[in-house]
GROMACS .gro file of C-alpha atoms in nm:
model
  346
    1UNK     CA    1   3.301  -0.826 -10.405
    2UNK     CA    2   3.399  -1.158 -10.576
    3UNK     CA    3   3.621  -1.096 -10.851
    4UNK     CA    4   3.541  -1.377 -11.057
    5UNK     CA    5   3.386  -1.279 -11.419
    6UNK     CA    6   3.492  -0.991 -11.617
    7UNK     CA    7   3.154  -0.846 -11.586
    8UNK     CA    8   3.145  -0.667 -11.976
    9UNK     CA    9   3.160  -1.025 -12.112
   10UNK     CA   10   2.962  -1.206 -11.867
   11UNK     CA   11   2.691  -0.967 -11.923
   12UNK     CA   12   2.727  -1.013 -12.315
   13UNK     CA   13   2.743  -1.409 -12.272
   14UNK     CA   14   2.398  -1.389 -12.062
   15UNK     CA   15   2.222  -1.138 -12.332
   16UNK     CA   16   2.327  -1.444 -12.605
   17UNK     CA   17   2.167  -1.674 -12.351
   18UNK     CA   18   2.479  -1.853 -12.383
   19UNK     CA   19   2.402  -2.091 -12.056
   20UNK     CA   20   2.130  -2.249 -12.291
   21UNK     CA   21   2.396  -2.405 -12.483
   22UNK     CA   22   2.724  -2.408 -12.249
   23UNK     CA   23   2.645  -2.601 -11.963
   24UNK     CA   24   2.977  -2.449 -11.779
   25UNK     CA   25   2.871  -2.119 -11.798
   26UNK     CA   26   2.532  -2.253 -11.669
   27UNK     CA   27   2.724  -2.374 -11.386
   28UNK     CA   28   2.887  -2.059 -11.326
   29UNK     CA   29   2.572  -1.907 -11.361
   30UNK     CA   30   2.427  -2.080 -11.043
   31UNK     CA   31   2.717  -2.072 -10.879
   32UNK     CA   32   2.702  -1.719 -10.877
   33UNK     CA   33   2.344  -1.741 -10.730
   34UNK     CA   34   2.411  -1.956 -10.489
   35UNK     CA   35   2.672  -1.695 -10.370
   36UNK     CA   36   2.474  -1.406 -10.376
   37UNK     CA   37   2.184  -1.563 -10.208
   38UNK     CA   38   2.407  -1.664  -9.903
   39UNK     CA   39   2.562  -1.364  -9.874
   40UNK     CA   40   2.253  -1.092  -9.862
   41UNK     CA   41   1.964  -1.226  -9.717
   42UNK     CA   42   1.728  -0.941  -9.828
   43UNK     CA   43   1.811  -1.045 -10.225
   44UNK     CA   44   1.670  -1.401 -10.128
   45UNK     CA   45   1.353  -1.194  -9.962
   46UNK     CA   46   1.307  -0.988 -10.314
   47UNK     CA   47   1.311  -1.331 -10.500
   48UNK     CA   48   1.059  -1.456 -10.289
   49UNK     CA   49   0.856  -1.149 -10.308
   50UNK     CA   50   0.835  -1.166 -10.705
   51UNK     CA   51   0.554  -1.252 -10.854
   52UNK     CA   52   0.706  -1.561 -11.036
   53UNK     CA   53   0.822  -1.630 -10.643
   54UNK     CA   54   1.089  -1.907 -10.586
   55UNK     CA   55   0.976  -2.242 -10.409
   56UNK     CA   56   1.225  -2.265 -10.156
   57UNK     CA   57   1.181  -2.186  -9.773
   58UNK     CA   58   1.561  -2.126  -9.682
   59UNK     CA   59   1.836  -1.994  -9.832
   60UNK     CA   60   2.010  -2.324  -9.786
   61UNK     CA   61   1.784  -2.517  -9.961
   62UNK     CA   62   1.818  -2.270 -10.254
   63UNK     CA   63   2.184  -2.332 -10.229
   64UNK     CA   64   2.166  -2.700 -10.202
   65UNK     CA   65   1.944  -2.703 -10.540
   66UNK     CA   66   2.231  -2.516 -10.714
   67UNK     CA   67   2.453  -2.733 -10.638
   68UNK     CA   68   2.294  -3.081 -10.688
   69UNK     CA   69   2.196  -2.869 -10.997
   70UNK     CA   70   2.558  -2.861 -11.124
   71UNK     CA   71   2.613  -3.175 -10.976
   72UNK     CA   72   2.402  -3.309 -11.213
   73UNK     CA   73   2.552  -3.126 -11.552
   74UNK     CA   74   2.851  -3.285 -11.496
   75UNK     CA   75   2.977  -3.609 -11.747
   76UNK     CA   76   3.193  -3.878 -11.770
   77UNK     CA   77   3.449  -3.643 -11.929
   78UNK     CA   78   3.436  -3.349 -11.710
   79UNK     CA   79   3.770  -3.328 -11.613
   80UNK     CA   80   3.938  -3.449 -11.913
   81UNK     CA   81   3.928  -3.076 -12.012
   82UNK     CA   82   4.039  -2.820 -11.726
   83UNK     CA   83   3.930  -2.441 -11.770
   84UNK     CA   84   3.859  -2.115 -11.521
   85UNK     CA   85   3.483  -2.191 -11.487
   86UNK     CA   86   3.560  -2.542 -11.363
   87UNK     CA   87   3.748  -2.400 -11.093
   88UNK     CA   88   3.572  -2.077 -11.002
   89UNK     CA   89   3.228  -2.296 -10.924
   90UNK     CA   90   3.343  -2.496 -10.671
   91UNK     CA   91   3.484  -2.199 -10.526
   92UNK     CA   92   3.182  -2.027 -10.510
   93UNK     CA   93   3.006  -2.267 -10.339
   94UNK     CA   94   3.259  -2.318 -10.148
   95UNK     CA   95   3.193  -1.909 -10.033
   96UNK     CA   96   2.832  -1.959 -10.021
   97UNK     CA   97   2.834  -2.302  -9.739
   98UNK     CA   98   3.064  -2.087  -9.567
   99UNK     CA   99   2.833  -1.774  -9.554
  100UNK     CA  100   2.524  -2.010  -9.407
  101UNK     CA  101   2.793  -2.181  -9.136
  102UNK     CA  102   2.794  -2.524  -9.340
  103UNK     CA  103   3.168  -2.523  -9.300
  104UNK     CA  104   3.190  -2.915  -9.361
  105UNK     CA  105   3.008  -2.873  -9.711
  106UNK     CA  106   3.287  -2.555  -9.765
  107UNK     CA  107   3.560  -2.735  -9.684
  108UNK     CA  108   3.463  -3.081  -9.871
  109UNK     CA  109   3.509  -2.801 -10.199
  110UNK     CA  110   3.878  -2.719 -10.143
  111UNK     CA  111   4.109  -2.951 -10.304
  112UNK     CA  112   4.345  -3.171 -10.067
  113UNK     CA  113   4.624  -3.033  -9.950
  114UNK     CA  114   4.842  -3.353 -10.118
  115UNK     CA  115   4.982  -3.407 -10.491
  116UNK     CA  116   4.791  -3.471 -10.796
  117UNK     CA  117   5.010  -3.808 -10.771
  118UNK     CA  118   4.874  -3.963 -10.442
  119UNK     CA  119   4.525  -3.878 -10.527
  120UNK     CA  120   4.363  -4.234 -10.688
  121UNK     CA  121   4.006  -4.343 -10.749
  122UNK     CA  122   3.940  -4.466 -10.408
  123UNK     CA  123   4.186  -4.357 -10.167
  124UNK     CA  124   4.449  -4.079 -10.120
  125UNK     CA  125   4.796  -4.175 -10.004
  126UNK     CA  126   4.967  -3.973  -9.727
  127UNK     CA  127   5.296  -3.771  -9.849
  128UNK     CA  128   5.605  -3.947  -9.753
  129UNK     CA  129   5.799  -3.648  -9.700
  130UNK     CA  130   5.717  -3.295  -9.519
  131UNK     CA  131   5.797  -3.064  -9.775
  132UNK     CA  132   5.442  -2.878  -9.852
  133UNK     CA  133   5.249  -2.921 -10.148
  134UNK     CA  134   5.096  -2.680 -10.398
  135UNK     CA  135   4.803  -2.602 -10.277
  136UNK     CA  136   4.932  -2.588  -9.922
  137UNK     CA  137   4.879  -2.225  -9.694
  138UNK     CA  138   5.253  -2.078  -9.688
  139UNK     CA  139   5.401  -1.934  -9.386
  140UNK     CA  140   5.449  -1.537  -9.404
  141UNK     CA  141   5.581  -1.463  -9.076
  142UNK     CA  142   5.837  -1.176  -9.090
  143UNK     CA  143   6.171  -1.333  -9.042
  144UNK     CA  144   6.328  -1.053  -8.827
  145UNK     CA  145   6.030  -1.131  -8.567
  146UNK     CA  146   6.083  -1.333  -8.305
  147UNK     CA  147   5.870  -1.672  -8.297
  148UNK     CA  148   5.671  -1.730  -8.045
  149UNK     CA  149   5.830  -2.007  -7.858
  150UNK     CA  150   6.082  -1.737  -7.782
  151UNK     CA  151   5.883  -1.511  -7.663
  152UNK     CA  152   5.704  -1.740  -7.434
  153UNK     CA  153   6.022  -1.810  -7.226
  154UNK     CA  154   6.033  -1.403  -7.179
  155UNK     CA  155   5.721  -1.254  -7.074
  156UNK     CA  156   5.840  -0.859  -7.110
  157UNK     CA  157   5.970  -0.956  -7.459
  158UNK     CA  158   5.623  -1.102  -7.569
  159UNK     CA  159   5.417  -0.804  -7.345
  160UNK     CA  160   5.676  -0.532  -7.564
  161UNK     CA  161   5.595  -0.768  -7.890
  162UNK     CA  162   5.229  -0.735  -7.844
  163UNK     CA  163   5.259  -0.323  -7.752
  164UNK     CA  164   5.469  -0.306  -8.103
  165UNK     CA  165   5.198  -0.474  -8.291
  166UNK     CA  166   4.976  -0.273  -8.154
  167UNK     CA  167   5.111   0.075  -8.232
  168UNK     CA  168   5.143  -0.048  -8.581
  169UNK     CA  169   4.831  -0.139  -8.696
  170UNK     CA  170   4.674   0.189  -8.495
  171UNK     CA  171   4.884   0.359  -8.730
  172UNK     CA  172   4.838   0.204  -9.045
  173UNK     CA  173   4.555   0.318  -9.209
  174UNK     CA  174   4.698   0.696  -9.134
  175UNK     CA  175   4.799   0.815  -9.527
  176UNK     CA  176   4.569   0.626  -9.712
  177UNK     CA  177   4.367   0.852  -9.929
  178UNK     CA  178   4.130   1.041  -9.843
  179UNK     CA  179   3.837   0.880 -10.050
  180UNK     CA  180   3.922   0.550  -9.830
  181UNK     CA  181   3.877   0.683  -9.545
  182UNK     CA  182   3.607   0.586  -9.313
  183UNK     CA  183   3.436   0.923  -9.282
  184UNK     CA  184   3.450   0.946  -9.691
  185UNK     CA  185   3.030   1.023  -9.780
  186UNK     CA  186   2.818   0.727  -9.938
  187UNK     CA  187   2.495   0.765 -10.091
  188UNK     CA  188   2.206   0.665  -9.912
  189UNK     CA  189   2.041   0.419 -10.115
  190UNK     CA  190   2.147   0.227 -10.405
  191UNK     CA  191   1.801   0.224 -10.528
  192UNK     CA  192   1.726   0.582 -10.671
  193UNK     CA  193   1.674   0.658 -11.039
  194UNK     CA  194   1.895   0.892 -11.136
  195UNK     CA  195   2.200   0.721 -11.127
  196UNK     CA  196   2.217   0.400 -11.330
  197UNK     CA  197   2.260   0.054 -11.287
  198UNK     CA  198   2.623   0.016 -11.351
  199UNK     CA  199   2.699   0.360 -11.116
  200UNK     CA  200   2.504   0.192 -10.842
  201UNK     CA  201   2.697  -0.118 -10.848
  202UNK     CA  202   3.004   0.052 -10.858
  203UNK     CA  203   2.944   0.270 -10.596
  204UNK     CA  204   2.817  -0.022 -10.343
  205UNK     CA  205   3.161  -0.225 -10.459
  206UNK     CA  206   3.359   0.059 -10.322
  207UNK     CA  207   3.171   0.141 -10.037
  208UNK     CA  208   3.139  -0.241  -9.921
  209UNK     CA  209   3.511  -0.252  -9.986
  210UNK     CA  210   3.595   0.026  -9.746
  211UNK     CA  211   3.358  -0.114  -9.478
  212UNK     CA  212   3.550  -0.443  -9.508
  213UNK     CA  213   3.873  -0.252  -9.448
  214UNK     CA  214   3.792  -0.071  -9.169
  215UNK     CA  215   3.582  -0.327  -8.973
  216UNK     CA  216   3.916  -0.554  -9.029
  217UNK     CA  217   4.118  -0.275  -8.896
  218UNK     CA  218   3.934  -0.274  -8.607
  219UNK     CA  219   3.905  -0.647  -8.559
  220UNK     CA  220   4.263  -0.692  -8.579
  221UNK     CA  221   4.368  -0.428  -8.282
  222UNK     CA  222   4.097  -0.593  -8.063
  223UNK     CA  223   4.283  -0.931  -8.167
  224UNK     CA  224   4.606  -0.788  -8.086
  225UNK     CA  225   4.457  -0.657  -7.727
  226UNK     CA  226   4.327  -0.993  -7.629
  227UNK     CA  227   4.717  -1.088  -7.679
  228UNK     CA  228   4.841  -0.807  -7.492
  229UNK     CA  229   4.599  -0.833  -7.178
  230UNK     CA  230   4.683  -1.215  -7.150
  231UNK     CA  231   5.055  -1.129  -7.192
  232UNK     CA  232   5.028  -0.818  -6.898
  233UNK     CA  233   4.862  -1.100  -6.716
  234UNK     CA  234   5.090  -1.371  -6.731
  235UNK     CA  235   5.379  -1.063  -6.664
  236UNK     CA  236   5.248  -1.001  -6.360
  237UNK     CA  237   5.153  -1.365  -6.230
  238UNK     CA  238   5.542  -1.482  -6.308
  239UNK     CA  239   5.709  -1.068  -6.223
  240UNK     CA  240   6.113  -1.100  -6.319
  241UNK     CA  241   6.353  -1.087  -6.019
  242UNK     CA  242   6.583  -0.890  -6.280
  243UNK     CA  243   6.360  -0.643  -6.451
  244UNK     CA  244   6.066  -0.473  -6.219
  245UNK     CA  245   6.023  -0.185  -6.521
  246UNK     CA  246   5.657  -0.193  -6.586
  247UNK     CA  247   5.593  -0.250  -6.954
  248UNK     CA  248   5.250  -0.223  -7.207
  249UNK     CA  249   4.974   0.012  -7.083
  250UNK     CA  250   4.764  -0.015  -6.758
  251UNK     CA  251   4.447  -0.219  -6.686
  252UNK     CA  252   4.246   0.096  -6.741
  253UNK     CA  253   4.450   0.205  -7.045
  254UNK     CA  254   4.342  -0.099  -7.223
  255UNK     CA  255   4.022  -0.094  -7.165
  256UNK     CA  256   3.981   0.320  -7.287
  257UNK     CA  257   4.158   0.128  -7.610
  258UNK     CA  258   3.870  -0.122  -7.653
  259UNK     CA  259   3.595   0.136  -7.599
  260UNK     CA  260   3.804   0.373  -7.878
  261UNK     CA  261   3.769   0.047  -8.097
  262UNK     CA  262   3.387   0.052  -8.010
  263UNK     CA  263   3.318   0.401  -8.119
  264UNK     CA  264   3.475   0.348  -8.396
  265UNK     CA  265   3.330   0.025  -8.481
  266UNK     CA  266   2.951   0.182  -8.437
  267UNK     CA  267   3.067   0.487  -8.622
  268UNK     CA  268   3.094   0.228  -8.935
  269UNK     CA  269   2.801   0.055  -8.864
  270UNK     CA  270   2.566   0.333  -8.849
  271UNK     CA  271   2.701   0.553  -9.136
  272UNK     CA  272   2.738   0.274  -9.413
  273UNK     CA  273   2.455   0.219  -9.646
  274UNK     CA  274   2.306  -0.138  -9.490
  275UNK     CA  275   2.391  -0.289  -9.838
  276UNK     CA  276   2.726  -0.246  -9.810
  277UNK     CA  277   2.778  -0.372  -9.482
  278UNK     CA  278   2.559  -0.709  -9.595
  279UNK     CA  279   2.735  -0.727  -9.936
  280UNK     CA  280   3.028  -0.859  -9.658
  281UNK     CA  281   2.828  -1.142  -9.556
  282UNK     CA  282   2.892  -1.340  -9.247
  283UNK     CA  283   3.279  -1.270  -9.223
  284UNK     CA  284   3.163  -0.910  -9.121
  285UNK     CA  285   2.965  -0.995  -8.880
  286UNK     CA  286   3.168  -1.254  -8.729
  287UNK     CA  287   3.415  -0.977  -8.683
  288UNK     CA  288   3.146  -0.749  -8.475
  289UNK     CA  289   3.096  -1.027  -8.292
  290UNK     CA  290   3.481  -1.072  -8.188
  291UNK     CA  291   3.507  -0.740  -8.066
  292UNK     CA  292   3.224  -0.723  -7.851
  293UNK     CA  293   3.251  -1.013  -7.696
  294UNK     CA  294   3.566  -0.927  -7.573
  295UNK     CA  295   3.401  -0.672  -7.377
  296UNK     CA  296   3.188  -0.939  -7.162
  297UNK     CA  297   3.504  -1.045  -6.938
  298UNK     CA  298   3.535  -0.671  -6.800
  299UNK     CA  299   3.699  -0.652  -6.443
  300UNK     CA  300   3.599  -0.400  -6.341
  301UNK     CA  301   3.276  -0.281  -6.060
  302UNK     CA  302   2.944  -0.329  -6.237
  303UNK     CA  303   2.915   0.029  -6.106
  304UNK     CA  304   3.244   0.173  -6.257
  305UNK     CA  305   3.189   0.407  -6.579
  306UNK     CA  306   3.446   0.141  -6.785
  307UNK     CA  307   3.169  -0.118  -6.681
  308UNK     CA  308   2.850   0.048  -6.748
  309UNK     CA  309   3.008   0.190  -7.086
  310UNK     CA  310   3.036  -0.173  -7.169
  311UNK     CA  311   2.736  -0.307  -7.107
  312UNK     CA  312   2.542  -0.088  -7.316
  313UNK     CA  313   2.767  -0.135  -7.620
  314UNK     CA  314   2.728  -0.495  -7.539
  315UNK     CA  315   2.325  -0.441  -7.563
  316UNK     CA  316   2.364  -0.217  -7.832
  317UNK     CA  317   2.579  -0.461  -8.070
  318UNK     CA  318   2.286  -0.734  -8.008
  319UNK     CA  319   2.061  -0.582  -8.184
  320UNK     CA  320   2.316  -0.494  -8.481
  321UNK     CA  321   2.413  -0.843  -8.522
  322UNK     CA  322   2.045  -0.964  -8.547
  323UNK     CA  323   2.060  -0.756  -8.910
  324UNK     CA  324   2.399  -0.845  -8.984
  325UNK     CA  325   2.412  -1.234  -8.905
  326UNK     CA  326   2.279  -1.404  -9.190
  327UNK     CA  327   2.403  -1.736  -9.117
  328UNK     CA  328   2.069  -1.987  -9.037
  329UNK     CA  329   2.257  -2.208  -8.822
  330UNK     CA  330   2.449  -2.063  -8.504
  331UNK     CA  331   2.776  -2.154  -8.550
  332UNK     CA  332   3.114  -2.050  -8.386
  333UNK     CA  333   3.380  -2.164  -8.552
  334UNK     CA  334   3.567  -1.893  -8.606
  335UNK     CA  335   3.479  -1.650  -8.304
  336UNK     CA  336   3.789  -1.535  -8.115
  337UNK     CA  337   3.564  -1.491  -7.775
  338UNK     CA  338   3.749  -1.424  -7.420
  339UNK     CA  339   3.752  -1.782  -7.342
  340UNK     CA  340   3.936  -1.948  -7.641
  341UNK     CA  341   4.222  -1.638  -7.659
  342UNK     CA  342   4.246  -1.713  -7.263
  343UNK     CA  343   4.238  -1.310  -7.144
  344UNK     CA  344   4.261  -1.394  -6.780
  345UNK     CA  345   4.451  -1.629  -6.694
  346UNK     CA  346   4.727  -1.832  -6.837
   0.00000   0.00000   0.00000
């Protein structure tokens, strides 16, 4: 899931018990742990069950002895010499804080977004310009889209935006092949004999990979909903004296739409091996999470079918998320709930 070693080598390097004299690869070494323990709770739980049993409690404090771990490997002379390893560490750890929730610790591992040049031994200086530095997110919005500043002055423009968006990304998994496709068969388990070790871990690869796509798919039209049912809303609160067309789809339609999502959604979550789906670690889940909680601000009659259908796959994604969250500390940083995308009202 982490395309960080070339895994031919890294499994000859660790057969040569190359960590006992290469204190970087000893790095990446725990590094990697770290990762893998924050990601899939049940590996930490087979650890623990081993005879030679690990003497941590928590995941976290597994993860925080890696690190002070590498921490301490580290010399005067460090960064005198610059190579892959010294930058795919920090990385990892960087992934691992962010699969318990420690997003301070994660983001304390990304490098400033300022030049090398205003970076000195006990301060950093603040650019004097605005153009963006290397290491600095670029913008990729399509430049025959309108921005949004423009749609906000024309509420049919940014309802007919949102529709667009919409019908593409329901569309845009249509022709990819067949052996991507949601309903493609996985095995079972990834623990039976008579395939081997390397078949196994290519075949839970894959399959987490295609639950990844799919769930993101899914996330990304309920996303694009949210948008459109605030957009409908604000339509109708400020109606145009010029223009009484109706445009996007009904209140009803657009609720059908997030219980099509749903169905989908469970379809995933039920016919994926579990160790694909935790191989995806928090981000997953976090994704569940957005798209059923957008089904708590439902206006509809508690007795109306639309209602009742949402309640249960409101019940019924509670107890999926117990298995999928693996965080240990609640944290909502990055859920897109009904409140912060502002469904209702504008």
């Amino acid at each position: 899931m982490v395309p960080i070693v070339h895994r031919p080598s890294f499994r000859k390097a660790v057969q040569e018990d190359q960590d006992r004299e290469d204190d970087g690869f000893l790095a990446l070494i725990l590094s990697i742990a770290a990762l893998v323990v924050a990601t899939m709770r049940s590996r930490f739980q087979a650890y623990q069950s081993d005879s030679h049993s690990l003497r941590f409690s928590s995941r976290k404090e597994f993860i925080h002895f890696c690190y002070q771990k590498v921490m301490g490997l580290r010399t005067s002379s460090y960064f005198d010499e610059l190579n892959f390893q010294k930058f795919a560490v920090p990385y990892l750890f960087f992934a691992a804080y962010l699969q318990l929730g420690d997003h301070n610790w994660a983001q304390d591992l990304m490098p400033l977004e300022v030049d090398d040049e205003l970076i000195f031994e006990h301060e950093v200086l603040a650019s004097v310009n605005n153009e963006p530095c290397l290491v600095s997110p670029q913008p990729s919005t399509a430049a025959d889209d309108p921005c949004a500043c423009m749609r906000a002055k024309d509420p049919r423009a940014q309802v007919l935006y949102f529709q667009e968006r919409l019908d593409c990304l329901q569309n845009l998994l249509i022709d990819i092949p067949s052996f991507l496709q949601p309903w493609e068969s996985s095995p079972e388990s990834f623990d039976e004999n008579v395939i081997g070790e390397n078949t196994k871990a290519i075949q839970l690869q894959f399959s987490s990979l295609r639950a990844n796509l799919h769930v993101t798919h899914l996330w990304l039209q309920s996303l694009v909903l949210d948008q459109l049912e605030a957009a409908q809303s604000h339509q109708q609160a400020h109606p145009s004296a010029t223009n009484t067309e109706p445009t996007g789809l009904d209140q009803r339609s657009l609720w059908l739409e997030r219980e099509k999502i749903c169905r989908q959604l469970f379809f995933i979550l039920f016919n994926f091996p579990r160790l694909s789906l935790e191989a995806n670690g928090l981000h997953l889940a976090n994704k569940v999470r957005d798209i059923m909680t957008s089904l708590l601000a439902c206006p509809f009659h508690p007795d109306d079918p639309i209602s009742k259908q949402a309640a249960e796959y409101v019940q019924l994604s509670t107890e999926i998320l117990s298995r999928l969250d693996s965080s240990e500390s609640m944290n909502t940083m990055h859920l897109q709930t009904w409140v912060d995308t502002d469904r209702i009202k504008r």
